[in-house]
Amino acid sequence: MEKYKSYFQCISEQCNETFSLTDIVYRCPRCESLLEVKHDISALKKTTADDWMRIFDERYMRTVYPYGSGVWGKKEWVYPNISDENIVSIYEGGTNLFWAERFGDEIGLEDLWIKQCGNSHTGSFKDLGMTVLVSAVKEMISSGVDIHAVICASTGDTSASVASYCAAAGIPAVVLLPKNKISTAQLIQPLANGAITLALDTDFDGCMEIIRELSLNKNFYLANSVNPLRIEGQKTVSIEIVQQDDWVVPDWVIVPSGNLGNVTAIGIGFKMMKMLGLIKSLPRIVSAQSANANPFYKSYRNSFKSFKSVQAQPTAATAIQIGNPVSYNRAFPILREFNGIVEQATEDELSHAAALADKFGMFCCPQTGVALACMIKLVNENIISRKDKVIVLSTANGLKFPEFKVDYHEGLLNDVNPRLKQRPIELPGKIDNVLSTINKLL
């Protein structure tokens, strides 16, 4: 692995300062710009595209630790020089690419696939990035760096992933959550894994402000997606999507978007494959936002000429209820390069899209509902054509959002017409009543 190098670099072309991956740094100290992980592409090119595909396929979901992981099977492209013994993996990645054939027929698509990232250890795509970040922390601690805890602000999924991976590594975790703004299922995850869990009387952006101040103390290591190590793990989902389809590039990838780390990661993954010759083209990317938390959409509407944060309003898609996305400056160049689109979905649109998908065998989280609703809009506008291959990232497991499902089917969601709601049919405990009811409904 020593022949491959990776490092942090400032994203500002006027600066380009570089730092070691073991430096505790999240923004460029010279110009305050975001950082990204860069790789020695010339060294990676010494292995042919065909050989990289063979290597990745031979490792994929096998038992040799840690290379069976969907992330660490691409170790040379992620964090090549980390010691294997410091890698903290819970076999992340390898999630199903589901052909949603019947749902696609319903909305007018012949080739619709759902990348079910929520079928993971903690139930969300955040595991892909957290394995890299917590492994890096373990590597630093093993070399004598004095890190007391990994810290994060979260709308639910990040805290679960931080808590789980830190518990597996034996590293303390501290998570800040907006009080009464995440689901019970999400709250119990960090508590169960022993993280110091603080519920603050503010929103996610308020939690993030406090985390930024805490992160000035280098004894606390920041796990939010401002940290580019998170992006490195998440970019492997792009590689995995193509790998699962025999290295064929889709026409569209649709991504629920809040803090904009994931849409950034998706783009970086595809770009890296193209640079190294594994693919010849790039898909178009759709960044899907809730209309109640839509700063990226508003910036897209003015061609990214300006950006203003917003006060995020309540939305069922709590994981993307973010008004000041930290990765904006990483994300908008990706959208431009990928001829991308930013679309938004109302509460009614996202709830209906999730309920419709559920009728065809899924169990969608509300964030996935946002992505599906935006996709349906683009299909109806003939921007996405019937024969296009479309991949939707389902970012979390629907089981993490039971209140959303219950409230929809009980007609309790604000600003939502639950036209697909289902309720149990109450009957006497007699076979005749049961049989006659079934026959009427079949």
PDB file of N, CA and C in Angstrom, residues 86 134-150 169-172:
ATOM      1  N   ASN A  86      -5.874  -1.210  12.387  1.00  0.00           N
ATOM      2  CA  ASN A  86      -6.597  -0.060  12.930  1.00  0.00           C
ATOM      3  C   ASN A  86      -7.913   0.211  12.200  1.00  0.00           C
ATOM      4  N   VAL A 134     -13.604   6.803  11.822  1.00  0.00           N
ATOM      5  CA  VAL A 134     -13.248   6.195  13.116  1.00  0.00           C
ATOM      6  C   VAL A 134     -11.973   5.373  12.986  1.00  0.00           C
ATOM      7  N   SER A 135     -11.761   4.740  11.848  1.00  0.00           N
ATOM      8  CA  SER A 135     -10.494   4.031  11.619  1.00  0.00           C
ATOM      9  C   SER A 135      -9.322   4.999  11.653  1.00  0.00           C
ATOM     10  N   ALA A 136      -9.495   6.179  11.052  1.00  0.00           N
ATOM     11  CA  ALA A 136      -8.436   7.189  11.072  1.00  0.00           C
ATOM     12  C   ALA A 136      -8.135   7.639  12.504  1.00  0.00           C
ATOM     13  N   VAL A 137      -9.189   7.794  13.306  1.00  0.00           N
ATOM     14  CA  VAL A 137      -8.986   8.174  14.706  1.00  0.00           C
ATOM     15  C   VAL A 137      -8.224   7.082  15.449  1.00  0.00           C
ATOM     16  N   LYS A 138      -8.593   5.833  15.226  1.00  0.00           N
ATOM     17  CA  LYS A 138      -7.877   4.734  15.882  1.00  0.00           C
ATOM     18  C   LYS A 138      -6.416   4.713  15.461  1.00  0.00           C
ATOM     19  N   GLU A 139      -6.160   4.985  14.190  1.00  0.00           N
ATOM     20  CA  GLU A 139      -4.774   5.057  13.697  1.00  0.00           C
ATOM     21  C   GLU A 139      -4.011   6.172  14.406  1.00  0.00           C
ATOM     22  N   MET A 140      -4.650   7.345  14.561  1.00  0.00           N
ATOM     23  CA  MET A 140      -3.988   8.460  15.233  1.00  0.00           C
ATOM     24  C   MET A 140      -3.726   8.152  16.703  1.00  0.00           C
ATOM     25  N   ILE A 141      -4.703   7.569  17.382  1.00  0.00           N
ATOM     26  CA  ILE A 141      -4.531   7.230  18.802  1.00  0.00           C
ATOM     27  C   ILE A 141      -3.401   6.215  18.966  1.00  0.00           C
ATOM     28  N   SER A 142      -3.303   5.261  18.049  1.00  0.00           N
ATOM     29  CA  SER A 142      -2.261   4.243  18.139  1.00  0.00           C
ATOM     30  C   SER A 142      -0.866   4.830  17.974  1.00  0.00           C
ATOM     31  N   SER A 143      -0.790   5.994  17.318  1.00  0.00           N
ATOM     32  CA  SER A 143       0.514   6.650  17.130  1.00  0.00           C
ATOM     33  C   SER A 143       0.786   7.699  18.204  1.00  0.00           C
ATOM     34  N   GLY A 144      -0.091   7.778  19.207  1.00  0.00           N
ATOM     35  CA  GLY A 144       0.163   8.663  20.342  1.00  0.00           C
ATOM     36  C   GLY A 144      -0.610   9.961  20.369  1.00  0.00           C
ATOM     37  N   VAL A 145      -1.491  10.209  19.401  1.00  0.00           N
ATOM     38  CA  VAL A 145      -2.282  11.438  19.392  1.00  0.00           C
ATOM     39  C   VAL A 145      -3.328  11.360  20.511  1.00  0.00           C
ATOM     40  N   ASP A 146      -3.465  12.444  21.283  1.00  0.00           N
ATOM     41  CA  ASP A 146      -4.330  12.466  22.462  1.00  0.00           C
ATOM     42  C   ASP A 146      -5.742  12.912  22.076  1.00  0.00           C
ATOM     43  N   ILE A 147      -6.553  11.966  21.623  1.00  0.00           N
ATOM     44  CA  ILE A 147      -7.949  12.247  21.272  1.00  0.00           C
ATOM     45  C   ILE A 147      -8.837  11.650  22.354  1.00  0.00           C
ATOM     46  N   HIS A 148      -9.642  12.501  23.006  1.00  0.00           N
ATOM     47  CA  HIS A 148     -10.484  12.051  24.109  1.00  0.00           C
ATOM     48  C   HIS A 148     -11.807  11.467  23.632  1.00  0.00           C
ATOM     49  N   ALA A 149     -12.343  12.013  22.529  1.00  0.00           N
ATOM     50  CA  ALA A 149     -13.650  11.558  22.052  1.00  0.00           C
ATOM     51  C   ALA A 149     -13.856  11.996  20.615  1.00  0.00           C
ATOM     52  N   VAL A 150     -14.697  11.262  19.917  1.00  0.00           N
ATOM     53  CA  VAL A 150     -15.200  11.677  18.605  1.00  0.00           C
ATOM     54  C   VAL A 150     -16.526  12.392  18.841  1.00  0.00           C
ATOM     55  N   ALA A 169     -14.780   0.358  18.348  1.00  0.00           N
ATOM     56  CA  ALA A 169     -13.357   0.687  18.432  1.00  0.00           C
ATOM     57  C   ALA A 169     -12.885   0.917  19.864  1.00  0.00           C
ATOM     58  N   GLY A 170     -13.824   1.091  20.820  1.00  0.00           N
ATOM     59  CA  GLY A 170     -13.445   1.427  22.187  1.00  0.00           C
ATOM     60  C   GLY A 170     -13.039   2.871  22.352  1.00  0.00           C
ATOM     61  N   ILE A 171     -13.647   3.755  21.559  1.00  0.00           N
ATOM     62  CA  ILE A 171     -13.354   5.192  21.594  1.00  0.00           C
ATOM     63  C   ILE A 171     -14.604   5.921  22.072  1.00  0.00           C
ATOM     64  N   PRO A 172     -14.506   6.826  23.068  1.00  0.00           N
ATOM     65  CA  PRO A 172     -15.694   7.557  23.514  1.00  0.00           C
ATOM     66  C   PRO A 172     -16.294   8.409  22.394  1.00  0.00           C
TER      67      PRO A 172
END
